[in-house]
Amino acid sequence: MLIQDIIRKKREGLPLGNDEIEVFVQGIVDESISEGQISAFAMATYFTDMQTQECVALTRAMKDSGTTLAWEALNLAGPVVDKHSSGGVGDKVSLMLAPMLATCGVFVPMISGRGLAHTGGTLDKLESVPGYDTSPDVERFQTIVKEVGCAIVGQTANLAPADKRFYAIRDVTATVESLPLITASILSKKLSAGLRCLVMDVKTGNGAFAHSLAKAEDLASRIVTVSGGLGLPTAALITDMSQVLGSTAGNAVEVAEVIDYLTGNQRDPRLHEVVVALGSELLLLAGMVEDLHQGCDALNRKLEDGTAAEIFARMVSASGGPNDLLQRPQSYLPGAAVICPVYATQAGKVSAIDVRSVGNTIVELGGGRRIATDGIDHSVGLTEIKGLGESVDSGSPIAMVHARDQASADIASDELRAAFTVTESATKTPVILKRVQQD
């Protein structure tokens, strides 16, 4: 079977058979297929799409290219579940949701990623915490999940290795946006974690990959359908990314917001709505509650009584972080040298935000990456970020900039002013736009 024939067939828009897809994925792993051939296949798929059965076969082959975590021998007292987000700015949901879910009797082995381009990464946020190990071996990872109820780590070399090489090539060949390839990439990694069920947070808006609701609906539908074809119960929520999620964006500043949220010091209403909605979907899928309302009640109860904060603290400690992070976050989380307010050029209400530009501002500050090998300044970022419909004036800034020096702060301030539109009136927008379920 010639690889160029597989590429040609996909270029012509013809469906590939399971055997052809398996041969191609095996070639990615053993490197018998060149980067040029992989990029040609990715571009052909980008333009001609894939049928559902092709995407199911691709996902399965990529998952089978490595190991799948087995949980049976650990005799866990509940089901293994996870959540995944398509990415955005200020998206710190995973850090809150994992411990909240663990308090409700499920186990959460969350395999997360790093930030690239304008979006932040969960691993980068966690590495703001001194000592936190995002790359434990599998045995330690599973031990933490069993003993604490949740653990958040990075992808290991043995989990879906085909996806790792494939994604790296897609990233530099303008084919990241291919919906079937996104679907296979996400689900191959999640299936490798040995999950019983999954919930997807598909973002839409100018700060998301899926700018339009129609594109977000398409992606959500594909993920739900393909996961169903592979026996993984999955639901998806389409959520708004036309403004920053929560009041912070960066790394250490987002961890600080997570701690405030879990301990009850401050909870952004939109952020809370997303966290609880996603968690309720997972509890329902896992059979832990009878309906979404019961799931909401359970999550809120564990949040209010401090159990979720306790689980988060135990996860951090078990992963190598400090034992008293929640009591003394300011002693551990790095702070920026310069913190200054950014005021709009006129008083009024925030009527539009270029969220992608806000994310790029964080990258310019040093809090994100232009390329995958860039280092991160965990101390920089934004706090007190205004949302749509909120008022700004000479005493109420659109955000606070945390920068390494005044020159960086000045540049970031100018970029933020350009990213925020302020008018006499504006309306707030809903954060949860649609729910997508398997048939």
Short mmCIF file of C-alpha atoms in Angstrom, two decimals:
data_model
loop_
_atom_site.label_atom_id
_atom_site.label_comp_id
_atom_site.label_asym_id
_atom_site.label_seq_id
_atom_site.Cartn_x
_atom_site.Cartn_y
_atom_site.Cartn_z
CA MET A 1 0.00 0.00 0.00
CA LEU A 2 1.67 3.21 -1.19
CA ILE A 3 1.37 6.23 1.09
CA GLN A 4 1.09 8.56 -1.91
CA ASP A 5 -1.98 6.60 -3.05
CA ILE A 6 -3.61 7.18 0.35
CA ILE A 7 -2.83 10.88 0.10
CA ARG A 8 -4.12 11.05 -3.48
CA LYS A 9 -7.36 9.30 -2.48
CA LYS A 10 -7.98 11.78 0.32
CA ARG A 11 -7.05 14.68 -1.98
CA GLU A 12 -9.82 13.57 -4.34
CA GLY A 13 -12.31 13.54 -1.48
CA LEU A 14 -12.75 9.76 -1.43
CA PRO A 15 -13.32 7.98 1.91
CA LEU A 16 -10.40 5.99 3.28
CA GLY A 17 -10.78 2.48 4.59
CA ASN A 18 -9.78 1.47 8.12
CA ASP A 19 -6.73 -0.42 6.82
CA GLU A 20 -5.48 2.62 4.90
CA ILE A 21 -5.85 4.86 7.96
CA GLU A 22 -4.10 2.30 10.18
CA VAL A 23 -1.16 2.07 7.76
CA PHE A 24 -0.85 5.85 7.65
CA VAL A 25 -0.92 6.23 11.46
CA GLN A 26 1.63 3.44 11.89
CA GLY A 27 3.88 5.31 9.44
CA ILE A 28 3.58 8.46 11.55
CA VAL A 29 4.78 6.57 14.64
CA ASP A 30 7.62 4.56 13.09
CA GLU A 31 8.63 7.57 10.95
CA SER A 32 8.44 5.59 7.71
CA ILE A 33 6.28 8.47 6.46
CA SER A 34 8.00 11.80 5.90
CA GLU A 35 6.91 15.14 7.30
CA GLY A 36 6.08 16.21 3.75
CA GLN A 37 3.69 13.30 3.32
CA ILE A 38 2.05 13.95 6.68
CA SER A 39 1.58 17.63 5.86
CA ALA A 40 0.16 16.72 2.42
CA PHE A 41 -2.33 14.36 4.05
CA ALA A 42 -3.29 17.02 6.61
CA MET A 43 -3.86 19.63 3.91
CA ALA A 44 -5.88 17.18 1.80
CA THR A 45 -8.05 16.42 4.82
CA TYR A 46 -8.41 20.12 5.58
CA PHE A 47 -9.92 20.75 2.14
CA THR A 48 -11.92 17.53 1.60
CA ASP A 49 -12.99 16.68 5.19
CA MET A 50 -13.68 13.17 6.51
CA GLN A 51 -16.75 11.04 6.94
CA THR A 52 -17.67 9.95 10.46
CA GLN A 53 -16.37 6.41 9.97
CA GLU A 54 -13.02 7.78 8.79
CA CYS A 55 -12.70 10.00 11.83
CA VAL A 56 -13.64 7.11 14.13
CA ALA A 57 -10.95 4.95 12.48
CA LEU A 58 -8.34 7.72 12.68
CA THR A 59 -9.12 8.37 16.35
CA ARG A 60 -8.93 4.67 17.19
CA ALA A 61 -5.65 4.20 15.32
CA MET A 62 -4.06 7.21 17.00
CA LYS A 63 -5.21 6.01 20.42
CA ASP A 64 -3.87 2.51 19.70
CA SER A 65 -0.50 3.95 18.64
CA GLY A 66 0.44 4.01 22.33
CA THR A 67 -0.69 2.65 25.66
CA THR A 68 -4.06 3.10 27.34
CA LEU A 69 -4.18 3.69 31.08
CA ALA A 70 -5.81 0.82 32.95
CA TRP A 71 -7.65 1.59 36.18
CA GLU A 72 -9.24 -1.75 37.05
CA ALA A 73 -6.34 -2.96 39.24
CA LEU A 74 -6.61 0.15 41.42
CA ASN A 75 -10.14 -0.77 42.53
CA LEU A 76 -11.34 2.81 42.42
CA ALA A 77 -14.57 3.52 44.26
CA GLY A 78 -16.06 5.50 41.39
CA PRO A 79 -15.92 6.08 37.62
CA VAL A 80 -13.01 7.74 35.79
CA VAL A 81 -14.06 10.96 34.01
CA ASP A 82 -12.53 14.04 32.42
CA LYS A 83 -13.27 17.41 30.83
CA HIS A 84 -11.59 19.07 27.85
CA SER A 85 -11.72 22.63 26.53
CA SER A 86 -11.06 23.80 22.99
CA GLY A 87 -9.12 26.71 24.50
CA GLY A 88 -9.56 30.38 25.28
CA VAL A 89 -8.27 33.32 27.33
CA GLY A 90 -8.61 33.17 31.11
CA ASP A 91 -9.88 29.58 30.95
CA LYS A 92 -8.93 28.20 34.36
CA VAL A 93 -11.96 25.89 34.64
CA SER A 94 -9.94 22.66 34.89
CA LEU A 95 -8.16 23.79 38.06
CA MET A 96 -11.49 24.31 39.82
CA LEU A 97 -13.53 21.54 38.28
CA ALA A 98 -11.17 18.61 38.90
CA PRO A 99 -11.21 18.88 42.72
CA MET A 100 -14.94 19.71 42.75
CA LEU A 101 -15.70 16.55 40.77
CA ALA A 102 -13.44 14.47 43.03
CA THR A 103 -15.55 15.47 46.04
CA CYS A 104 -18.59 13.95 44.33
CA GLY A 105 -17.19 10.43 44.05
CA VAL A 106 -15.63 10.39 40.59
CA PHE A 107 -11.93 10.17 39.72
CA VAL A 108 -10.32 12.70 37.39
CA PRO A 109 -7.02 11.89 35.62
CA MET A 110 -6.77 15.17 33.72
CA ILE A 111 -4.15 15.22 30.97
CA SER A 112 -3.69 18.85 29.98
CA GLY A 113 -1.59 20.95 27.63
CA ARG A 114 0.48 24.11 27.44
CA GLY A 115 -0.47 27.45 25.98
CA LEU A 116 0.38 28.30 22.39
CA ALA A 117 -0.53 31.40 20.38
CA HIS A 118 -3.08 33.57 22.22
CA THR A 119 -4.58 30.86 24.48
CA GLY A 120 -3.32 29.90 27.91
CA GLY A 121 -2.36 26.40 29.04
CA THR A 122 -3.36 24.59 32.23
CA LEU A 123 0.16 23.19 32.72
CA ASP A 124 1.72 26.65 32.50
CA LYS A 125 -0.65 27.88 35.19
CA LEU A 126 0.16 24.96 37.50
CA GLU A 127 3.89 25.48 37.02
CA SER A 128 3.41 28.87 38.69
CA VAL A 129 3.25 26.79 41.87
CA PRO A 130 6.77 26.00 43.14
CA GLY A 131 7.55 22.29 43.10
CA TYR A 132 4.42 21.16 41.24
CA ASP A 133 5.42 18.25 38.99
CA THR A 134 3.41 18.20 35.76
CA SER A 135 5.33 15.17 34.42
CA PRO A 136 5.14 12.35 36.96
CA ASP A 137 5.53 8.75 35.85
CA VAL A 138 2.34 6.79 35.24
CA GLU A 139 2.50 4.93 38.56
CA ARG A 140 2.73 8.14 40.59
CA PHE A 141 0.03 9.80 38.47
CA GLN A 142 -2.37 6.94 39.10
CA THR A 143 -1.49 6.84 42.80
CA ILE A 144 -2.36 10.53 43.18
CA VAL A 145 -5.66 10.00 41.36
CA LYS A 146 -6.54 7.09 43.64
CA GLU A 147 -5.51 8.76 46.91
CA VAL A 148 -6.68 12.33 46.21
CA GLY A 149 -9.39 11.84 43.56
CA CYS A 150 -7.79 13.97 40.86
CA ALA A 151 -4.47 14.86 39.28
CA ILE A 152 -3.58 17.28 36.48
CA VAL A 153 -0.52 16.40 34.40
CA GLY A 154 0.91 16.70 30.90
CA GLN A 155 0.76 14.14 28.10
CA THR A 156 3.30 11.34 28.48
CA ALA A 157 5.33 9.98 25.58
CA ASN A 158 3.41 6.69 25.64
CA LEU A 159 -0.08 8.16 25.30
CA ALA A 160 -1.17 8.63 21.67
CA PRO A 161 2.36 9.24 20.29
CA ALA A 162 0.98 9.47 16.76
CA ASP A 163 -0.95 12.56 17.76
CA LYS A 164 2.14 14.22 19.19
CA ARG A 165 4.04 14.05 15.88
CA PHE A 166 0.96 14.72 13.76
CA TYR A 167 0.00 17.82 15.76
CA ALA A 168 3.51 19.28 15.64
CA ILE A 169 3.41 19.10 11.84
CA ARG A 170 -0.14 20.47 11.62
CA ASP A 171 0.92 23.38 13.81
CA VAL A 172 3.49 24.59 11.25
CA THR A 173 1.49 23.81 8.10
CA ALA A 174 -1.71 25.83 8.74
CA THR A 175 -3.84 22.71 9.20
CA VAL A 176 -4.58 22.94 12.93
CA GLU A 177 -8.10 24.15 12.08
CA SER A 178 -9.16 20.92 10.32
CA LEU A 179 -12.24 19.76 12.25
CA PRO A 180 -11.78 15.99 11.75
CA LEU A 181 -8.13 16.26 12.75
CA ILE A 182 -9.02 18.33 15.83
CA THR A 183 -11.62 15.71 16.77
CA ALA A 184 -9.19 12.80 16.38
CA SER A 185 -6.44 14.66 18.25
CA ILE A 186 -8.60 15.45 21.27
CA LEU A 187 -10.34 12.10 21.52
CA SER A 188 -7.27 9.91 20.94
CA LYS A 189 -5.62 11.45 24.00
CA LYS A 190 -8.77 11.24 26.12
CA LEU A 191 -9.45 7.63 25.17
CA SER A 192 -5.84 6.80 26.07
CA ALA A 193 -6.57 7.97 29.61
CA GLY A 194 -9.05 5.11 30.04
CA LEU A 195 -12.08 7.31 30.66
CA ARG A 196 -15.63 6.18 31.27
CA CYS A 197 -17.12 9.52 30.14
CA LEU A 198 -16.10 12.97 28.92
CA VAL A 199 -17.51 16.48 28.75
CA MET A 200 -16.29 18.99 26.15
CA ASP A 201 -16.23 22.76 26.55
CA VAL A 202 -16.27 24.09 22.99
CA LYS A 203 -15.54 27.82 22.98
CA THR A 204 -16.90 30.24 20.39
CA GLY A 205 -16.30 33.92 19.80
CA ASN A 206 -13.37 36.08 18.72
CA GLY A 207 -11.13 34.63 21.45
CA ALA A 208 -11.75 31.03 20.38
CA PHE A 209 -10.67 28.80 17.52
CA ALA A 210 -14.32 28.52 16.43
CA HIS A 211 -15.19 32.16 15.79
CA SER A 212 -18.77 31.42 14.75
CA LEU A 213 -21.47 29.52 16.58
CA ALA A 214 -22.01 27.36 13.48
CA LYS A 215 -18.37 26.22 13.51
CA ALA A 216 -18.52 25.51 17.24
CA GLU A 217 -21.71 23.47 16.73
CA ASP A 218 -20.01 21.50 13.96
CA LEU A 219 -16.98 20.70 16.13
CA ALA A 220 -19.11 19.80 19.16
CA SER A 221 -21.32 17.54 17.07
CA ARG A 222 -18.32 15.75 15.54
CA ILE A 223 -16.69 15.13 18.92
CA VAL A 224 -19.90 13.82 20.46
CA THR A 225 -20.66 11.60 17.44
CA VAL A 226 -17.15 10.16 17.04
CA SER A 227 -16.75 9.49 20.77
CA GLY A 228 -20.08 7.68 20.68
CA GLY A 229 -18.78 5.55 17.83
CA LEU A 230 -15.86 4.57 20.04
CA GLY A 231 -18.01 3.76 23.08
CA LEU A 232 -17.19 6.87 25.12
CA PRO A 233 -20.29 8.66 26.48
CA THR A 234 -19.71 12.36 25.82
CA ALA A 235 -21.63 15.62 26.09
CA ALA A 236 -20.56 19.08 24.97
CA LEU A 237 -21.38 22.62 26.00
CA ILE A 238 -20.76 25.53 23.64
CA THR A 239 -19.63 28.50 25.72
CA ASP A 240 -18.90 32.13 24.97
CA MET A 241 -15.37 33.43 24.44
CA SER A 242 -16.26 36.96 23.33
CA GLN A 243 -14.82 38.10 26.66
CA VAL A 244 -12.19 36.77 29.07
CA LEU A 245 -13.48 33.98 31.31
CA GLY A 246 -13.17 35.22 34.88
CA SER A 247 -11.35 38.36 36.00
CA THR A 248 -7.76 37.27 35.35
CA ALA A 249 -5.60 36.07 32.47
CA GLY A 250 -2.04 34.84 32.73
CA ASN A 251 -0.53 32.11 34.89
CA ALA A 252 0.10 32.89 38.57
CA VAL A 253 -2.74 35.44 38.55
CA GLU A 254 -5.14 32.74 37.35
CA VAL A 255 -4.00 30.32 40.06
CA ALA A 256 -4.68 33.08 42.59
CA GLU A 257 -8.21 33.46 41.17
CA VAL A 258 -8.70 29.69 41.43
CA ILE A 259 -7.73 29.81 45.10
CA ASP A 260 -10.09 32.74 45.73
CA TYR A 261 -12.84 30.78 43.98
CA LEU A 262 -12.34 27.55 45.92
CA THR A 263 -11.98 29.28 49.30
CA GLY A 264 -14.97 31.56 48.71
CA ASN A 265 -13.10 34.86 48.75
CA GLN A 266 -14.38 35.78 45.27
CA ARG A 267 -16.27 33.95 42.52
CA ASP A 268 -16.87 35.40 39.09
CA PRO A 269 -20.51 34.54 38.21
CA ARG A 270 -19.84 33.64 34.54
CA LEU A 271 -16.90 31.45 35.46
CA HIS A 272 -18.92 29.73 38.18
CA GLU A 273 -21.76 29.05 35.76
CA VAL A 274 -19.41 27.30 33.32
CA VAL A 275 -17.67 25.25 36.03
CA VAL A 276 -20.90 23.97 37.56
CA ALA A 277 -22.59 23.31 34.20
CA LEU A 278 -19.69 21.21 32.92
CA GLY A 279 -19.40 19.35 36.22
CA SER A 280 -23.11 18.59 36.29
CA GLU A 281 -22.94 17.13 32.79
CA LEU A 282 -20.14 14.79 33.86
CA LEU A 283 -21.87 13.67 37.04
CA LEU A 284 -24.98 12.89 35.02
CA LEU A 285 -23.04 10.96 32.36
CA ALA A 286 -21.23 9.01 35.09
CA GLY A 287 -24.51 8.03 36.74
CA MET A 288 -23.69 9.83 39.98
CA VAL A 289 -26.83 12.01 39.88
CA GLU A 290 -30.31 11.66 38.42
CA ASP A 291 -30.45 15.05 36.70
CA LEU A 292 -28.45 18.22 36.08
CA HIS A 293 -30.11 20.09 38.92
CA GLN A 294 -28.97 17.44 41.39
CA GLY A 295 -25.47 17.69 39.95
CA CYS A 296 -25.42 21.46 40.44
CA ASP A 297 -26.55 21.08 44.04
CA ALA A 298 -23.86 18.50 44.80
CA LEU A 299 -21.07 20.61 43.32
CA ASN A 300 -22.18 23.80 45.04
CA ARG A 301 -22.50 22.02 48.37
CA LYS A 302 -18.94 20.66 48.21
CA LEU A 303 -17.68 24.07 47.13
CA GLU A 304 -19.37 25.87 49.99
CA ASP A 305 -18.32 23.44 52.75
CA GLY A 306 -14.65 23.72 51.75
CA THR A 307 -14.22 20.10 50.64
CA ALA A 308 -13.27 21.08 47.08
CA ALA A 309 -10.59 23.49 48.37
CA GLU A 310 -9.21 20.71 50.57
CA ILE A 311 -8.95 18.32 47.60
CA PHE A 312 -7.17 20.99 45.53
CA ALA A 313 -4.68 21.54 48.36
CA ARG A 314 -4.05 17.79 48.65
CA MET A 315 -3.54 17.48 44.87
CA VAL A 316 -0.96 20.30 44.91
CA SER A 317 0.87 18.79 47.88
CA ALA A 318 0.83 15.25 46.44
CA SER A 319 2.23 16.64 43.18
CA GLY A 320 5.22 18.25 44.90
CA GLY A 321 3.80 21.69 45.67
CA PRO A 322 3.62 23.42 49.08
CA ASN A 323 1.31 22.09 51.79
CA ASP A 324 -0.03 25.54 52.67
CA LEU A 325 -0.61 27.12 49.26
CA LEU A 326 -4.23 27.96 50.05
CA GLN A 327 -3.29 29.63 53.34
CA ARG A 328 -0.34 31.62 51.95
CA PRO A 329 -0.62 31.93 48.16
CA GLN A 330 1.24 35.24 48.13
CA SER A 331 4.27 33.48 49.65
CA TYR A 332 4.53 31.07 46.74
CA LEU A 333 3.00 32.53 43.59
CA PRO A 334 5.42 34.83 41.75
CA GLY A 335 4.45 38.51 41.62
CA ALA A 336 5.22 41.00 38.87
CA ALA A 337 7.63 43.88 39.38
CA VAL A 338 5.19 46.43 37.94
CA ILE A 339 1.41 46.51 38.51
CA CYS A 340 -0.57 49.38 37.05
CA PRO A 341 -4.16 50.22 36.01
CA VAL A 342 -5.24 50.67 32.40
CA TYR A 343 -7.96 53.26 31.83
CA ALA A 344 -10.16 53.57 28.77
CA THR A 345 -9.98 56.74 26.70
CA GLN A 346 -13.60 57.53 27.61
CA ALA A 347 -16.13 56.65 30.27
CA GLY A 348 -18.98 54.30 29.46
CA LYS A 349 -19.72 50.59 29.21
CA VAL A 350 -17.62 47.86 27.61
CA SER A 351 -19.49 46.91 24.43
CA ALA A 352 -16.87 44.74 22.66
CA ILE A 353 -13.55 43.04 23.44
CA ASP A 354 -10.98 41.71 20.99
CA VAL A 355 -10.18 38.68 23.16
CA ARG A 356 -7.55 37.30 20.80
CA SER A 357 -5.72 40.62 21.11
CA VAL A 358 -5.97 40.40 24.92
CA GLY A 359 -4.39 36.94 24.76
CA ASN A 360 -1.65 38.24 22.47
CA THR A 361 -0.96 41.03 24.96
CA ILE A 362 -0.20 38.39 27.59
CA VAL A 363 2.15 36.69 25.15
CA GLU A 364 3.91 40.02 24.55
CA LEU A 365 4.28 40.47 28.32
CA GLY A 366 6.06 37.11 28.45
CA GLY A 367 3.19 35.06 29.82
CA GLY A 368 2.70 32.97 26.67
CA ARG A 369 4.61 31.45 23.78
CA ARG A 370 5.23 32.47 20.18
CA ILE A 371 6.79 29.06 19.54
CA ALA A 372 6.57 25.86 21.59
CA THR A 373 10.14 26.15 22.95
CA ASP A 374 9.68 29.65 24.44
CA GLY A 375 9.98 30.07 28.20
CA ILE A 376 7.21 31.54 30.36
CA ASP A 377 7.22 34.41 32.86
CA HIS A 378 4.61 33.12 35.29
CA SER A 379 4.31 36.43 37.15
CA VAL A 380 2.89 38.56 34.34
CA GLY A 381 -0.71 38.88 33.22
CA LEU A 382 -3.92 40.81 33.78
CA THR A 383 -6.28 41.12 36.74
CA GLU A 384 -9.57 42.92 37.42
CA ILE A 385 -10.50 42.52 33.74
CA LYS A 386 -13.82 44.11 32.88
CA GLY A 387 -16.47 42.14 31.03
CA LEU A 388 -19.09 43.10 28.49
CA GLY A 389 -21.68 45.52 29.85
CA GLU A 390 -19.50 46.66 32.76
CA SER A 391 -18.83 50.33 33.43
CA VAL A 392 -15.42 52.00 33.16
CA ASP A 393 -14.36 55.54 34.00
CA SER A 394 -11.46 57.52 35.48
CA GLY A 395 -11.73 55.54 38.71
CA SER A 396 -12.53 52.14 37.24
CA PRO A 397 -9.89 50.66 34.91
CA ILE A 398 -10.52 48.11 32.17
CA ALA A 399 -7.80 45.93 33.74
CA MET A 400 -4.67 45.88 35.88
CA VAL A 401 -1.45 45.02 34.03
CA HIS A 402 1.19 42.88 35.75
CA ALA A 403 4.50 43.33 33.91
CA ARG A 404 8.21 42.69 34.36
CA ASP A 405 9.07 46.36 33.73
CA GLN A 406 7.43 49.71 33.02
CA ALA A 407 8.19 49.63 29.31
CA SER A 408 6.36 46.31 28.94
CA ALA A 409 3.47 47.66 31.01
CA ASP A 410 3.15 50.73 28.79
CA ILE A 411 3.04 48.64 25.61
CA ALA A 412 0.47 46.29 27.13
CA SER A 413 -1.66 49.24 28.25
CA ASP A 414 -1.83 50.63 24.72
CA GLU A 415 -2.75 47.20 23.32
CA LEU A 416 -5.52 46.75 25.89
CA ARG A 417 -7.05 50.16 25.18
CA ALA A 418 -7.23 49.20 21.52
CA ALA A 419 -8.78 45.83 22.36
CA PHE A 420 -11.67 47.26 24.44
CA THR A 421 -14.54 49.18 22.85
CA VAL A 422 -16.37 51.51 25.24
CA THR A 423 -19.72 53.11 24.34
CA GLU A 424 -22.57 54.80 26.15
CA SER A 425 -24.54 51.57 26.52
CA ALA A 426 -23.86 47.86 26.19
CA THR A 427 -25.49 44.57 27.06
CA LYS A 428 -24.17 41.47 28.79
CA THR A 429 -24.14 38.18 26.90
CA PRO A 430 -24.94 34.64 28.08
CA VAL A 431 -21.97 32.37 28.71
CA ILE A 432 -23.54 28.99 27.93
CA LEU A 433 -24.93 28.98 24.42
CA LYS A 434 -25.86 25.39 23.61
CA ARG A 435 -25.81 21.81 24.89
CA VAL A 436 -24.91 18.96 22.52
CA GLN A 437 -25.64 15.34 23.46
CA GLN A 438 -25.25 11.91 21.90
CA ASP A 439 -28.37 10.46 20.28
#
